[in-house]
Every structure is written in structure tokens, then in C-alpha cells.
Tab-separated table of C-alpha atoms and ligand atoms in Angstrom:
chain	number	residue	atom	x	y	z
D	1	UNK	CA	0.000	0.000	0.000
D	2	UNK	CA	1.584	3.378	-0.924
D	3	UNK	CA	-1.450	5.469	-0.671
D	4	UNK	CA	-4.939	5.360	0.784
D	5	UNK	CA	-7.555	7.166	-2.050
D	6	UNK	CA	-10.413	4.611	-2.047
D	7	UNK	CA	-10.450	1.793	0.474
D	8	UNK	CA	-10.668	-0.377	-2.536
D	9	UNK	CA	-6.694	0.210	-2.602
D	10	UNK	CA	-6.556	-2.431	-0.138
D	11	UNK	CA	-6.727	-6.059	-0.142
D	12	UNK	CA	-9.205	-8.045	2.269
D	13	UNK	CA	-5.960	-8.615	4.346
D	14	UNK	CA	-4.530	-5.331	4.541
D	15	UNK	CA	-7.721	-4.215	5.678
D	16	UNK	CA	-8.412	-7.147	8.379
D	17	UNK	CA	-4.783	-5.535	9.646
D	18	UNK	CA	-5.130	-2.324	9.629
D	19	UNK	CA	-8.469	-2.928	11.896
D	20	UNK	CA	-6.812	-4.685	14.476
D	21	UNK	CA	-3.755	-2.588	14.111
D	22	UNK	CA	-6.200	0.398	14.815
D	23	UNK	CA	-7.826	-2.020	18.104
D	24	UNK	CA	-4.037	-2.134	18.989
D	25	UNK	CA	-3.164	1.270	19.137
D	26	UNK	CA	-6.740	2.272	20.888
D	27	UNK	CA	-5.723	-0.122	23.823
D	28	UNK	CA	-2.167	0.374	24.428
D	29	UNK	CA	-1.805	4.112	22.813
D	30	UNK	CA	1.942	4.689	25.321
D	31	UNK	CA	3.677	2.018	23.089
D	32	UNK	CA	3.046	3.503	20.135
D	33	UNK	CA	4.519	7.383	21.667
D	34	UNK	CA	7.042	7.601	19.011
D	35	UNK	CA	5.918	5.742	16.165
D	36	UNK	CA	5.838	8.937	13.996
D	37	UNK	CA	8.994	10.616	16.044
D	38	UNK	CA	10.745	12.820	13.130
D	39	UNK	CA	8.191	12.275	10.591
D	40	UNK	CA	5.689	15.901	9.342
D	41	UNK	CA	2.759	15.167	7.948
D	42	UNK	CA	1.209	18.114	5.825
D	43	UNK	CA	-2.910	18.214	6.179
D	44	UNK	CA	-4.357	20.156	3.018
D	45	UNK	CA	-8.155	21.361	3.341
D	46	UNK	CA	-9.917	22.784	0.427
D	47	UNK	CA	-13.111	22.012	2.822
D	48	UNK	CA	-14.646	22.938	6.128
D	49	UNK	CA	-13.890	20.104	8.813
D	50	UNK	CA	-13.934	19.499	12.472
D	51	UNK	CA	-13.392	15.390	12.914
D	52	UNK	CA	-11.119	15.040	10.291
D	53	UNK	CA	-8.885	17.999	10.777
D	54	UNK	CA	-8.735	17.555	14.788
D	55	UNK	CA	-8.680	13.600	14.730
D	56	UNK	CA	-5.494	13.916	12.570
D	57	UNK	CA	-4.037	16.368	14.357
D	58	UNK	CA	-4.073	15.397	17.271
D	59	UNK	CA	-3.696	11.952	16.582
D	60	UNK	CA	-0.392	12.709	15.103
D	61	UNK	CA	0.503	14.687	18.035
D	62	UNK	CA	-0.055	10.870	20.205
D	63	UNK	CA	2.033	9.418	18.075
D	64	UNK	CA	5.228	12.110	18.237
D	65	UNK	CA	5.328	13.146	14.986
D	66	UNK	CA	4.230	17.150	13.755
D	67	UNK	CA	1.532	17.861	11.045
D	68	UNK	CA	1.000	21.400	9.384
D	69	UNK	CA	-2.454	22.493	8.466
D	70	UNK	CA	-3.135	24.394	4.951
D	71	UNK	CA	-6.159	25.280	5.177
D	72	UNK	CA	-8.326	27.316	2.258
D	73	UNK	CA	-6.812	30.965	2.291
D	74	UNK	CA	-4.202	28.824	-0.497
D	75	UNK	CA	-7.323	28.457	-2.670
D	76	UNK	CA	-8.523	25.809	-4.411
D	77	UNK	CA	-5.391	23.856	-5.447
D	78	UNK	CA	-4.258	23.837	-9.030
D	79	UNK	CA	-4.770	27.753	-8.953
D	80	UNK	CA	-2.322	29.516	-7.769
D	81	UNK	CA	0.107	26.524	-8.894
D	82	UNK	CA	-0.671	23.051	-10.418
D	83	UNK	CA	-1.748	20.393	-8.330
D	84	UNK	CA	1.523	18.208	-9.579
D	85	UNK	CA	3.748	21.170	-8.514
D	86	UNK	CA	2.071	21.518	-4.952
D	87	UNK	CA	2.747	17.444	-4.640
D	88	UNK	CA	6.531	17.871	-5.867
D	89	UNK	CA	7.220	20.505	-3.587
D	90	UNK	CA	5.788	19.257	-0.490
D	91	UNK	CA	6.889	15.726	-0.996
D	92	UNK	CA	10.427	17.198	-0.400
D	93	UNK	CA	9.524	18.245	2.880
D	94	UNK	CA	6.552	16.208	4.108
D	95	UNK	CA	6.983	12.138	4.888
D	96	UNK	CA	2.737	12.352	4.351
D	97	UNK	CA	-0.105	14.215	2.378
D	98	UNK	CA	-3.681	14.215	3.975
D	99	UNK	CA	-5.949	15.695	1.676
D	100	UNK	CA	-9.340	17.263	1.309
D	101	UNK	CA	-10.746	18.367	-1.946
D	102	UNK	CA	-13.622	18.766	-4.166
D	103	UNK	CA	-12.941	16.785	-7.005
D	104	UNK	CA	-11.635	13.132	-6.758
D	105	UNK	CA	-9.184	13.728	-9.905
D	106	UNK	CA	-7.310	16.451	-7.326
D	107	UNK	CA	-6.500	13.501	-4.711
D	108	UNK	CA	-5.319	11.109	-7.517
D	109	UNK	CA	-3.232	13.993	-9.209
D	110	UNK	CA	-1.768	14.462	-5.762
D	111	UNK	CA	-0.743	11.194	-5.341
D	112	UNK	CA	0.459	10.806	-8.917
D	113	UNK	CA	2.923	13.578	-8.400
D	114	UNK	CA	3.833	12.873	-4.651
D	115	UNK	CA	7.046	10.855	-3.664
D	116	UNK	CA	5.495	10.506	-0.318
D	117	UNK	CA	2.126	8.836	1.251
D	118	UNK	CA	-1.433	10.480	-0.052
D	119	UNK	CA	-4.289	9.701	2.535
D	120	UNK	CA	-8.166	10.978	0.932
D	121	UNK	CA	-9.706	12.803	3.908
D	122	UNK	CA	-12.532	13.248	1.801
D	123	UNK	CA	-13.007	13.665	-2.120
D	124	UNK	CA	-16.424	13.967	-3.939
D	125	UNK	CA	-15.868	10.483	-4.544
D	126	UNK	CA	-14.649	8.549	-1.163
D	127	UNK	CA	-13.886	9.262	2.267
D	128	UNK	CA	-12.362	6.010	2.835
D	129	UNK	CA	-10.731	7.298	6.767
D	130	UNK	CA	-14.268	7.564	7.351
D	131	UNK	CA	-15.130	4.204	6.157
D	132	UNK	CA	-11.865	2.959	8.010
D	133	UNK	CA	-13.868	4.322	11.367
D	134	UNK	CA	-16.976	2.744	10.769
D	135	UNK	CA	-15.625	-0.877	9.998
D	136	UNK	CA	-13.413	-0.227	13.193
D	137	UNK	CA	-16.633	1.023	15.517
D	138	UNK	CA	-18.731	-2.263	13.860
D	139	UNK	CA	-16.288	-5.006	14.601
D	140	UNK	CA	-16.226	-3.529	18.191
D	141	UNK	CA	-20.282	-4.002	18.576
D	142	UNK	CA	-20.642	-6.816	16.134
D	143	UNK	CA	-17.503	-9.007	16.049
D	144	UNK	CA	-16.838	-10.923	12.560
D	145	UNK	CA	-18.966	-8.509	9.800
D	146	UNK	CA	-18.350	-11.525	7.609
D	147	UNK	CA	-22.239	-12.293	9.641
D	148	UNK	CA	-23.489	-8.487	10.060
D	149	UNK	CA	-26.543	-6.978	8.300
D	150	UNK	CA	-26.143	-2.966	7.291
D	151	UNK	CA	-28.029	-0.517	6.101
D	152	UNK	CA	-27.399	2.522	4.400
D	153	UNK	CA	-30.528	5.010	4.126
D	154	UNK	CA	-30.476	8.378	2.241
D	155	UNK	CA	-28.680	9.960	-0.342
D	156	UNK	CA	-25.501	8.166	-2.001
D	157	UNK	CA	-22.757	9.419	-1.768
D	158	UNK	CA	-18.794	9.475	-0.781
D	159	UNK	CA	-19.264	7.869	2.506
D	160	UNK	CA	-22.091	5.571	1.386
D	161	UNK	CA	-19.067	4.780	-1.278
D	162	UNK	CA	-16.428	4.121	1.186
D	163	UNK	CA	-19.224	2.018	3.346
D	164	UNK	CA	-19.769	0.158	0.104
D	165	UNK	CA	-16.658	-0.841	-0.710
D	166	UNK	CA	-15.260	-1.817	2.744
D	167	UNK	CA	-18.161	-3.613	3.697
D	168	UNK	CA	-17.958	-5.732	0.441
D	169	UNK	CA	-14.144	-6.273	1.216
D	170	UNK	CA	-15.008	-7.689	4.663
D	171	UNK	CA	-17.895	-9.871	3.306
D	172	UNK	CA	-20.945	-8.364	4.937
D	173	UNK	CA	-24.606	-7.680	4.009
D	174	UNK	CA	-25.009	-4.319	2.822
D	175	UNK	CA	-28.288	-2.430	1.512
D	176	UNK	CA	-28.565	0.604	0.522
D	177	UNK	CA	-31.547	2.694	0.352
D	178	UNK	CA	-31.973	5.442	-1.071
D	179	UNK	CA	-34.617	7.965	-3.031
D	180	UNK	CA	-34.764	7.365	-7.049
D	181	UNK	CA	-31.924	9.435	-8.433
D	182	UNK	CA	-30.182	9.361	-5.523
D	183	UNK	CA	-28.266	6.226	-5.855
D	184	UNK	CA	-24.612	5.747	-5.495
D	185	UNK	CA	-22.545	6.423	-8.462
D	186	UNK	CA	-23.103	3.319	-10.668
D	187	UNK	CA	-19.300	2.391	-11.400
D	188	UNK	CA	-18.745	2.301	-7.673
D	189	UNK	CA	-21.948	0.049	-7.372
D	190	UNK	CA	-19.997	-2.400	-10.169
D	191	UNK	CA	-16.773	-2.623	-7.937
D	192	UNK	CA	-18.545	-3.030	-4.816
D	193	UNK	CA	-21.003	-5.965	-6.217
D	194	UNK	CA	-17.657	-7.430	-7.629
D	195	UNK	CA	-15.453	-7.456	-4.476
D	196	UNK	CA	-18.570	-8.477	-2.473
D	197	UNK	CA	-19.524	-11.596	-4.974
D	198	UNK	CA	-15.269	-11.943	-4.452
D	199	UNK	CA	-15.701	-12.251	-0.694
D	200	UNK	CA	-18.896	-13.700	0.362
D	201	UNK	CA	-20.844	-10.615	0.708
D	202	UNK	CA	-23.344	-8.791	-0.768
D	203	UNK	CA	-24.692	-5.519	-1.494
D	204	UNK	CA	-28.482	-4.722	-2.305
D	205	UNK	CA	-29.386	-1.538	-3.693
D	206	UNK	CA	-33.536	-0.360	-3.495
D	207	UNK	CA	-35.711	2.442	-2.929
D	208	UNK	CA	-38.224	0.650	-0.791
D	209	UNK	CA	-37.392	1.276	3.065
D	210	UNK	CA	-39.190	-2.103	3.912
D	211	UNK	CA	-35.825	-3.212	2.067
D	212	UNK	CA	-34.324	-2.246	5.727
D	213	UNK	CA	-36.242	-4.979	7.593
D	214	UNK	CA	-33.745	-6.921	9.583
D	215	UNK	CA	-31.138	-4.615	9.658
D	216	UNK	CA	-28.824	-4.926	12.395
D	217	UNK	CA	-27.952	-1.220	12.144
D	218	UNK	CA	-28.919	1.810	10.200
D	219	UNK	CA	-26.249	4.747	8.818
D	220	UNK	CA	-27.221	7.999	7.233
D	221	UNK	CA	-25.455	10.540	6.002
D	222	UNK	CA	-26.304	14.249	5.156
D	223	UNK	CA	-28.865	14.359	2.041
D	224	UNK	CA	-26.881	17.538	0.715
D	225	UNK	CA	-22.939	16.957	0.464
D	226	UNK	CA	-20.491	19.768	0.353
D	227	UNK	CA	-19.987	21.210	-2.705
D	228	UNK	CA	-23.252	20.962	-3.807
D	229	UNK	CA	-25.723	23.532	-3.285
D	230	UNK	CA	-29.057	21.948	-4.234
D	231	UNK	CA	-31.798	23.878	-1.653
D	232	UNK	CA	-33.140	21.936	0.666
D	233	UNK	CA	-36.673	22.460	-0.184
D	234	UNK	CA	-36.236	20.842	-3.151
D	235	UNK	CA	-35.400	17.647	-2.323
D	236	UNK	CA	-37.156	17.310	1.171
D	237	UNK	CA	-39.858	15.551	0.358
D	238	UNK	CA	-37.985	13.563	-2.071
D	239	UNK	CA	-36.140	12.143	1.047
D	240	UNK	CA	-38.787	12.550	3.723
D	241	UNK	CA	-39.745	9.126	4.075
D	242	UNK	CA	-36.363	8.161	4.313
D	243	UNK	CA	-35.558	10.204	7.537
D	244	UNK	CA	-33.952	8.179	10.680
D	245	UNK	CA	-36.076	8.124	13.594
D	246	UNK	CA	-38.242	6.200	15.723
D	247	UNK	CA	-40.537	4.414	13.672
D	248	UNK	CA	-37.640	3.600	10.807
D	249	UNK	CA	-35.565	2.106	13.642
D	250	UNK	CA	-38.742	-0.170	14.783
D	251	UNK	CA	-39.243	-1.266	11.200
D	252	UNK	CA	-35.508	-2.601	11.069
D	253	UNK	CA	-35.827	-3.849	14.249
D	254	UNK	CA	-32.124	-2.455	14.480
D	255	UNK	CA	-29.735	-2.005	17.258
D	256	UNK	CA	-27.166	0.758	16.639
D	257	UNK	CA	-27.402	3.983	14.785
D	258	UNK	CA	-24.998	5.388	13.138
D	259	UNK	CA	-23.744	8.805	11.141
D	260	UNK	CA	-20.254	10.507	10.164
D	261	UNK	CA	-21.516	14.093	11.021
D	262	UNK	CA	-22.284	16.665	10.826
D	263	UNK	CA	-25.599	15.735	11.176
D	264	UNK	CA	-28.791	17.621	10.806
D	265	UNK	CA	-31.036	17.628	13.316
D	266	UNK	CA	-34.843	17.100	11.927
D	267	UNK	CA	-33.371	16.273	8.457
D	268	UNK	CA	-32.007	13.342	7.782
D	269	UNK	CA	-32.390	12.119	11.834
D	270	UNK	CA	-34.392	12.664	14.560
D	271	UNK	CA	-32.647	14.485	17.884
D	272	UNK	CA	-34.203	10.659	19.786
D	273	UNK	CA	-32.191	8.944	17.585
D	274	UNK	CA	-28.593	11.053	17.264
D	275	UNK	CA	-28.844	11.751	20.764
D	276	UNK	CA	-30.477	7.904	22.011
D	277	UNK	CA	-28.548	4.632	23.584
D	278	UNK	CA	-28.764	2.966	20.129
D	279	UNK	CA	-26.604	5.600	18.347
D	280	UNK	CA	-22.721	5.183	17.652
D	281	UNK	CA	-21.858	8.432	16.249
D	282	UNK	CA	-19.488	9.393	19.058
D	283	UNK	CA	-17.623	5.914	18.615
D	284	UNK	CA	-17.005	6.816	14.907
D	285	UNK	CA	-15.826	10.073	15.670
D	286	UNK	CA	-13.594	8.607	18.524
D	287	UNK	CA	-12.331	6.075	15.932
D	288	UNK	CA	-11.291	8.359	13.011
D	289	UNK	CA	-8.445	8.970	15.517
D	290	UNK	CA	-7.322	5.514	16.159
D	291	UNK	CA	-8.181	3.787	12.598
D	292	UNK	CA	-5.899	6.726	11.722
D	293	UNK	CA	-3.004	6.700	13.444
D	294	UNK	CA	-3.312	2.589	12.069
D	295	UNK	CA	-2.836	3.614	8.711
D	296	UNK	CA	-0.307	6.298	9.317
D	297	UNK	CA	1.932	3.727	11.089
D	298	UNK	CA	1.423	1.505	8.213
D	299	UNK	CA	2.267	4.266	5.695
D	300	UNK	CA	4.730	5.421	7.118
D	301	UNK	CA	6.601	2.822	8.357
D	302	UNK	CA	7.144	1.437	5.052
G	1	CP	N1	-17.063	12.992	9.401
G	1	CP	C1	-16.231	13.959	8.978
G	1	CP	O1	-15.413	13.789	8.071
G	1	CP	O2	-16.368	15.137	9.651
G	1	CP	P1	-15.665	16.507	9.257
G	1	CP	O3	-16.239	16.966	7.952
G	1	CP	O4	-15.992	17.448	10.386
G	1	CP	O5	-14.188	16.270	9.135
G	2	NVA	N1	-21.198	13.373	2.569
G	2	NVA	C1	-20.708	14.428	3.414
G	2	NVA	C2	-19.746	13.887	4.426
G	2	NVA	C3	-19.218	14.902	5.408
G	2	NVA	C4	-18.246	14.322	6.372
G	2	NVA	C5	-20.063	15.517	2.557
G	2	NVA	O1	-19.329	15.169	1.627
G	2	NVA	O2	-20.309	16.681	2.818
């Protein structure tokens, strides 16, 4: 592994590693003090974050090594200088890239032109440290997702892509429901089905809700995605009946809740849910930290 842009970079036992790596780490953080000692990781935000920015940050910081933060006073990259320049010159200082940006070609340029590590913090297309998060925070509650049911209700998008795809590479049951033209894009849907039929799992798209009975847990996302600036008046009763809360959770008969956040309260989930015993939101956010620091060791130590 020499980058992380799409959790489909990674093999069924990378990933498997990198999870328990990440379980490692969370339970004995002191011996892992100076894995980054000497190493400066540069953190490059054409987006508004909290999780991601402060998760890597300080999650650095835990692991002795220094990040810089450029956030979006630079502009959007590829303006003031091309996106292969910015790699070339900051791969001779930087031993790592995290990077936010609009457009998914920007990450892959970056890593294209950088002699060092490119981590996706978020693209139009992935947010596979997010997805890294979520496996991590669903082997804790489920054990072996080889035998976990998950659904994915709302609008489809980069983390529903990253959910996708590392669900399929760990072999679980994933369906994802969503409003009609609102699916997830449909050459993401073709690797997904592909590494899922590769590893025992599967992945059922639909627009039908009922589609969520049995559901062991339910994740939404926002219905409006940075970057895109759709009102939400248009699309709100589009994606009413696909709102978390009380009565969707019932109909699943599902245990956990979960969301990357932000979230928005009285959109796409109920303040009962967010806010109730069955939701892991703060456990994902937690785990962006740890799952990580896992693949920054692994990176880095390379
Ligand atoms: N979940 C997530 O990526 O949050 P931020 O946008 O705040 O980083
Ligand atoms: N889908 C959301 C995720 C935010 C963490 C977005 O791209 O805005």
C-alpha cells in the first residue's frame, strides 16, 4: 500500500490488519509514543472540517510526529500553482499528504505527483478514513462482519461509497436505500457488487425502506454533500420518508445507529435517535483517531 484514495486500494488482508492494528493502538496508545517521532505530515483542506482535521491532528501529536495544516486561504489547489507542482514541492519536505478536496481527480493527481504517502480525507468520490472508522466502531459491537446486516438510508454518496466498498471487502450484508436518483454512483456500485460476490458478501441496492427490515444497524449521512448547493426544499420531500427516527428504527428492528456528522437535526435524523442509547456516532468520531493513526503507522513505516 503506498497510498490510501479509495479503500478499494486495499486487499481483504490489509484491511483485516489495519483494523486490528487500529484495536491495537486504541488499547495500548503509550507504546506507540514515538511511532511517527521525526516524521511531518502536511494536512491540506480545500473544505470545512472538524473530525477530520482535529482527529489527525491530534492523533499525530499521540504518536510524536508534527503535522502542518493548509487550510483554504491557499485556494482551491491547481490555482495559484498546479496540483503536480504543490505534490513535488511538499513531498520534499513532508513524509505524508492528507488531503481534502472537491474533485476526486485532485487527490489522484496528488498522489500521482507525490514521492510521499497520499491519505483521501474526503473527495467527492470517497472518504475512505471515514469508512476505516466505521468498519473499526462495527467489529467492536458486532464481532466478525463476515455475519453483520447494514443498512445505508439516504442519499448516495462518498461515505455511502467508502461504506460500500469496505463492507464488500469484509464480506458483509449491505443495503442501501436510497430515493430514485439518488443512488450511489453506478461504477462504484460495479466494484462493490464485484469485491462483495469476491468475498462472500453482498450488497443490495432499493428504494423501498421495507428493504431495511432486519437490519442490524442503520447509517445515514447528510442528504446535501459539500460542494453541492441543491436547496433543501427541493429535495425534502424527495427524502422525507427516508428520515432516521423512531418508527424507521422499529421497522428494522435495528440495534445501533450510526452517522459521520455533521448531522442535521430534523433532516435526515431525529434528535431521539442522534442523541439515544442505540446511536454510535461518538464511537465513529472517537475512531477516526485511532483507525488513523493505524494507517499512518502503516504508511509510514514502510
Ligand atoms: N465525518 C467527517 O469527516 O467530519 P468533518 O467533515 O468534520 O471532518
Ligand atoms: N457526505 C458528506 C460527508 C461529510 C463528512 C459531505 O461530503 O459533505
Amino acid at each position: 500500500m503506498q497510498h490510501l484514495l479509495s479503500l478499494q486500494d486495499l486487499t481483504q488482508a490489509q484491511l483485516v490488519h489495519l483494523l486490528a492494528l487500529a484495536q491495537t493502538i486504541k488499547s495500548d496508545p503509550r507504546a506507540y509514543r514515538q511511532a511517527l517521532a521525526g516524521k511531518s505530515i502536511v494536512m491540506l483542506f480545500e473544505k470545512p472540517s472538524l473530525r477530520t482535521r482535529v482527529s489527525f491532528d491530534i492523533g499525530i501529536n499521540k504518536l510524536g510526529g508534527h503535522c502542518l495544516y493548509l487550510d483554504q486561504q491557499n485556494g482551491q489547489l491547481g490555482q495559484r500553482e498546479s496540483v503536480a507542482d504543490f505534490a513535488s514541492n511538499l513531498s520534499c519536505w513532508a513524509d505524508a499528504i492528507v488531503a481534502r478536496t472537491f474533485s476526486h481527480q485532485t487527490i489522484e493527481e496528488l498522489a500521482e505527483n507525490s514521492k510521499v504517502p497520499v491519505i483521501n480525507a474526503l473527495s467527492d468520490l470517497y472518504h475512505p478514513c471515514q469508512g476505516l472508522a466505521d468498519l473499526l466502531t462495527l467489529t467492536e459491537q458486532l464481532g466478525d462482519l463476515s455475519q453483520a446486516t447494514i443498512a445505508y438510508v439516504g442519499d448516495g454518496n462518498n461515505v455511502t461509497h467508502s461504506l460500500m466498498i469496505g463492507a464488500a471487502i469484509l464480506g458483509a450484508k449491505l443495503r442501501v436505500i436510497c430515493p430514485p436518483g439518488h443512488f450511489p454512483d453506478g461504477q462504484v456500485v460495479l466494484k462493490a457488487q464485484a469485491l462483495a460476490a469476491q468475498y462472500g458478501g453482498e450488497l443490495i441496492l432499493s428504494s423501498d425502506v421495507n428493504a431495511l427490515v432486519g437490519s442490524q444497524v442503520i447509517y445515514t449521512d447528510t442528504w446535501i454533500s459539500m460542494g453541492d448547493d441543491t436547496p433543501l426544499a427541493n429535495i425534502e420531500a424527495k427524502f422525507g420518508s427516508y428520515q432516521v427516527n423512531k418508527a424507521l428504527m422499529s421497522l428494522a428492528d435495528a440495534q445501533y445507529f450510526m452517522h459521520c456528522l455533521p448531522a442535521h437535526r430534523g433532516v435526515e435524523v431525529t434528535d431521539e435517535i442522534l442523541d439515544g442509547p442505540q446511536s454510535l456516532v461518538l464511537h465513529q468520531a472517537e475512531n477516526r483517531m485511532h483507525a488513523q493513526n493505524a494507517l499512518l503507522v502503516t504508511l509510514l513505516a514502510q
